[in-house]
Amino acid sequence: MREAIRLANESVERGGGPFGAVIVKDGEIVAGSSNSVTIDNDPTAHAEVNTIRKACQKLRTFDLSGCTIYTSCEPCPMCLGAIYWARIGKIFYGNTRKDARDIDFADDFIYEELELPLEKRTVPIKPLLRDEALKTFRLWTEKTDKIEY
């Protein structure tokens, strides 16, 4: 956790957001990174996502089962989703969502949006060309040499 916090501090000094994360496997740090949203002009470049990408590249896998993530702040919904998709088994965090909100990083609105029916969400979300899109899913279903994830 101290390394995640150190990376967060370093990020602030470099002009990035105040967030850092490390992924550990078998007691060793596999990867660490910080938030680089403003540095990379990438809204997905959160510390956890950056760290997951580095760990997957280093371990040459998309499955981080057996790993633990230490993050300087409770993960936002995007990062939490990425952690689940990566199959990371444990999450430890420093600051809470409320602590982040107190410094104007408010992710609560996304959690609230997810609870709303689609037609009541702030960003309109509507189905389009479902029948055509389903053909791709059929192709996937029929593919015999696919790598499932």
Short mmCIF file of C-alpha atoms in Angstrom, two decimals:
data_model
loop_
_atom_site.label_atom_id
_atom_site.label_comp_id
_atom_site.label_asym_id
_atom_site.label_seq_id
_atom_site.Cartn_x
_atom_site.Cartn_y
_atom_site.Cartn_z
CA MET A 1 0.00 0.00 0.00
CA ARG A 2 2.86 2.35 0.73
CA GLU A 3 4.11 1.89 -2.84
CA ALA A 4 0.64 2.74 -4.19
CA ILE A 5 0.61 5.88 -2.05
CA ARG A 6 4.14 6.77 -3.17
CA LEU A 7 3.06 6.43 -6.81
CA ALA A 8 0.06 8.67 -6.09
CA ASN A 9 2.31 11.33 -4.57
CA GLU A 10 4.68 11.10 -7.52
CA SER A 11 1.72 11.47 -9.89
CA VAL A 12 0.65 14.73 -8.25
CA GLU A 13 4.19 16.08 -8.60
CA ARG A 14 4.21 15.13 -12.33
CA GLY A 15 0.84 16.77 -13.00
CA GLY A 16 -1.32 13.64 -12.82
CA GLY A 17 -4.19 12.77 -10.52
CA PRO A 18 -3.62 11.80 -6.87
CA PHE A 19 -4.01 8.05 -7.35
CA GLY A 20 -1.60 5.11 -7.45
CA ALA A 21 -1.90 1.33 -7.54
CA VAL A 22 0.22 -1.82 -7.46
CA ILE A 23 -0.57 -5.43 -8.27
CA VAL A 24 1.08 -8.16 -6.22
CA LYS A 25 1.40 -11.86 -6.98
CA ASP A 26 3.08 -14.36 -4.67
CA GLY A 27 4.29 -11.56 -2.40
CA GLU A 28 6.06 -9.66 -5.20
CA ILE A 29 5.00 -6.45 -6.92
CA VAL A 30 4.24 -7.32 -10.53
CA ALA A 31 3.31 -3.81 -11.68
CA GLY A 32 2.61 -0.35 -10.40
CA SER A 33 1.33 2.83 -11.94
CA SER A 34 -0.46 6.06 -11.25
CA ASN A 35 -3.25 8.12 -12.71
CA SER A 36 -2.28 9.72 -16.03
CA VAL A 37 -5.64 11.04 -17.26
CA THR A 38 -4.40 14.60 -17.75
CA ILE A 39 -0.89 13.59 -18.82
CA ASP A 40 -2.09 11.16 -21.52
CA ASN A 41 -5.37 12.95 -22.34
CA ASP A 42 -7.08 9.61 -21.67
CA PRO A 43 -10.09 9.48 -19.33
CA THR A 44 -9.53 5.73 -18.83
CA ALA A 45 -5.93 6.15 -17.64
CA HIS A 46 -6.75 5.63 -13.97
CA ALA A 47 -4.09 4.12 -11.73
CA GLU A 48 -5.84 0.76 -11.46
CA VAL A 49 -6.43 0.42 -15.21
CA ASN A 50 -2.86 1.46 -16.02
CA THR A 51 -1.55 -1.05 -13.47
CA ILE A 52 -3.77 -3.86 -14.78
CA ARG A 53 -2.48 -3.22 -18.30
CA LYS A 54 1.14 -3.34 -17.13
CA ALA A 55 0.61 -6.50 -15.06
CA CYS A 56 -1.13 -8.30 -17.93
CA GLN A 57 1.66 -7.32 -20.31
CA LYS A 58 4.37 -8.45 -17.89
CA LEU A 59 2.65 -11.74 -17.02
CA ARG A 60 1.52 -12.25 -20.63
CA THR A 61 -2.06 -13.00 -19.65
CA PHE A 62 -5.44 -11.33 -19.37
CA ASP A 63 -6.28 -13.36 -16.26
CA LEU A 64 -4.80 -11.97 -13.05
CA SER A 65 -6.24 -14.67 -10.79
CA GLY A 66 -4.06 -15.06 -7.72
CA CYS A 67 -3.16 -11.37 -7.71
CA THR A 68 -4.01 -8.64 -5.22
CA ILE A 69 -4.39 -4.95 -6.03
CA TYR A 70 -3.43 -2.21 -3.61
CA THR A 71 -4.82 1.16 -4.60
CA SER A 72 -4.45 4.50 -2.88
CA CYS A 73 -8.20 5.13 -3.17
CA GLU A 74 -11.36 3.03 -3.30
CA PRO A 75 -11.80 2.13 -6.98
CA CYS A 76 -14.28 4.04 -9.12
CA PRO A 77 -16.92 2.02 -11.02
CA MET A 78 -14.76 1.77 -14.16
CA CYS A 79 -11.74 0.54 -12.22
CA LEU A 80 -13.83 -1.82 -10.13
CA GLY A 81 -15.20 -3.31 -13.35
CA ALA A 82 -11.67 -3.68 -14.75
CA ILE A 83 -10.52 -5.38 -11.53
CA TYR A 84 -13.38 -7.87 -11.77
CA TRP A 85 -12.75 -8.50 -15.50
CA ALA A 86 -9.06 -9.13 -14.70
CA ARG A 87 -10.14 -11.62 -12.00
CA ILE A 88 -8.00 -10.00 -9.33
CA GLY A 89 -8.82 -11.79 -6.09
CA LYS A 90 -8.41 -9.07 -3.44
CA ILE A 91 -8.61 -5.30 -3.27
CA PHE A 92 -7.04 -3.12 -0.59
CA TYR A 93 -7.53 0.64 -0.68
CA GLY A 94 -6.41 3.71 1.25
CA ASN A 95 -8.74 6.67 0.76
CA THR A 96 -12.50 6.15 0.54
CA ARG A 97 -14.98 7.33 -2.11
CA LYS A 98 -16.03 10.04 0.36
CA ASP A 99 -12.42 11.18 0.75
CA ALA A 100 -12.20 11.48 -3.04
CA ARG A 101 -15.50 13.37 -3.19
CA ASP A 102 -14.15 15.77 -0.57
CA ILE A 103 -11.39 16.81 -3.00
CA ASP A 104 -13.81 17.04 -5.96
CA PHE A 105 -13.35 13.54 -7.41
CA ALA A 106 -16.99 12.47 -7.21
CA ASP A 107 -17.73 9.05 -8.65
CA ASP A 108 -20.96 8.64 -6.72
CA PHE A 109 -23.00 9.95 -9.65
CA ILE A 110 -21.93 6.91 -11.70
CA TYR A 111 -22.99 4.51 -8.95
CA GLU A 112 -26.32 6.36 -8.81
CA GLU A 113 -26.72 6.27 -12.61
CA LEU A 114 -26.21 2.49 -12.68
CA GLU A 115 -29.20 2.05 -10.37
CA LEU A 116 -31.51 4.01 -12.72
CA PRO A 117 -33.54 2.47 -15.53
CA LEU A 118 -31.93 3.14 -18.93
CA GLU A 119 -34.54 5.73 -19.90
CA LYS A 120 -33.82 7.84 -16.78
CA ARG A 121 -30.03 8.05 -17.12
CA THR A 122 -28.27 11.34 -17.80
CA VAL A 123 -26.55 10.07 -20.93
CA PRO A 124 -29.12 8.67 -23.37
CA ILE A 125 -28.59 4.98 -24.07
CA LYS A 126 -30.69 3.32 -26.76
CA PRO A 127 -30.50 0.04 -28.67
CA LEU A 128 -29.73 0.19 -32.39
CA LEU A 129 -29.35 -2.53 -35.09
CA ARG A 130 -29.62 -5.38 -32.58
CA ASP A 131 -30.45 -7.99 -35.24
CA GLU A 132 -27.27 -7.15 -37.15
CA ALA A 133 -25.21 -7.07 -33.98
CA LEU A 134 -26.52 -10.49 -32.91
CA LYS A 135 -24.90 -12.02 -36.02
CA THR A 136 -21.49 -11.30 -34.49
CA PHE A 137 -22.52 -13.08 -31.30
CA ARG A 138 -23.61 -16.07 -33.34
CA LEU A 139 -20.23 -16.10 -35.09
CA TRP A 140 -18.56 -16.10 -31.67
CA THR A 141 -20.81 -18.90 -30.39
CA GLU A 142 -20.03 -21.06 -33.42
CA LYS A 143 -16.29 -20.43 -33.41
CA THR A 144 -14.52 -23.59 -32.24
CA ASP A 145 -11.02 -22.18 -31.72
CA LYS A 146 -11.90 -19.10 -29.65
CA ILE A 147 -10.06 -18.11 -26.50
CA GLU A 148 -12.74 -17.60 -23.90
CA TYR A 149 -12.41 -15.00 -21.20
#
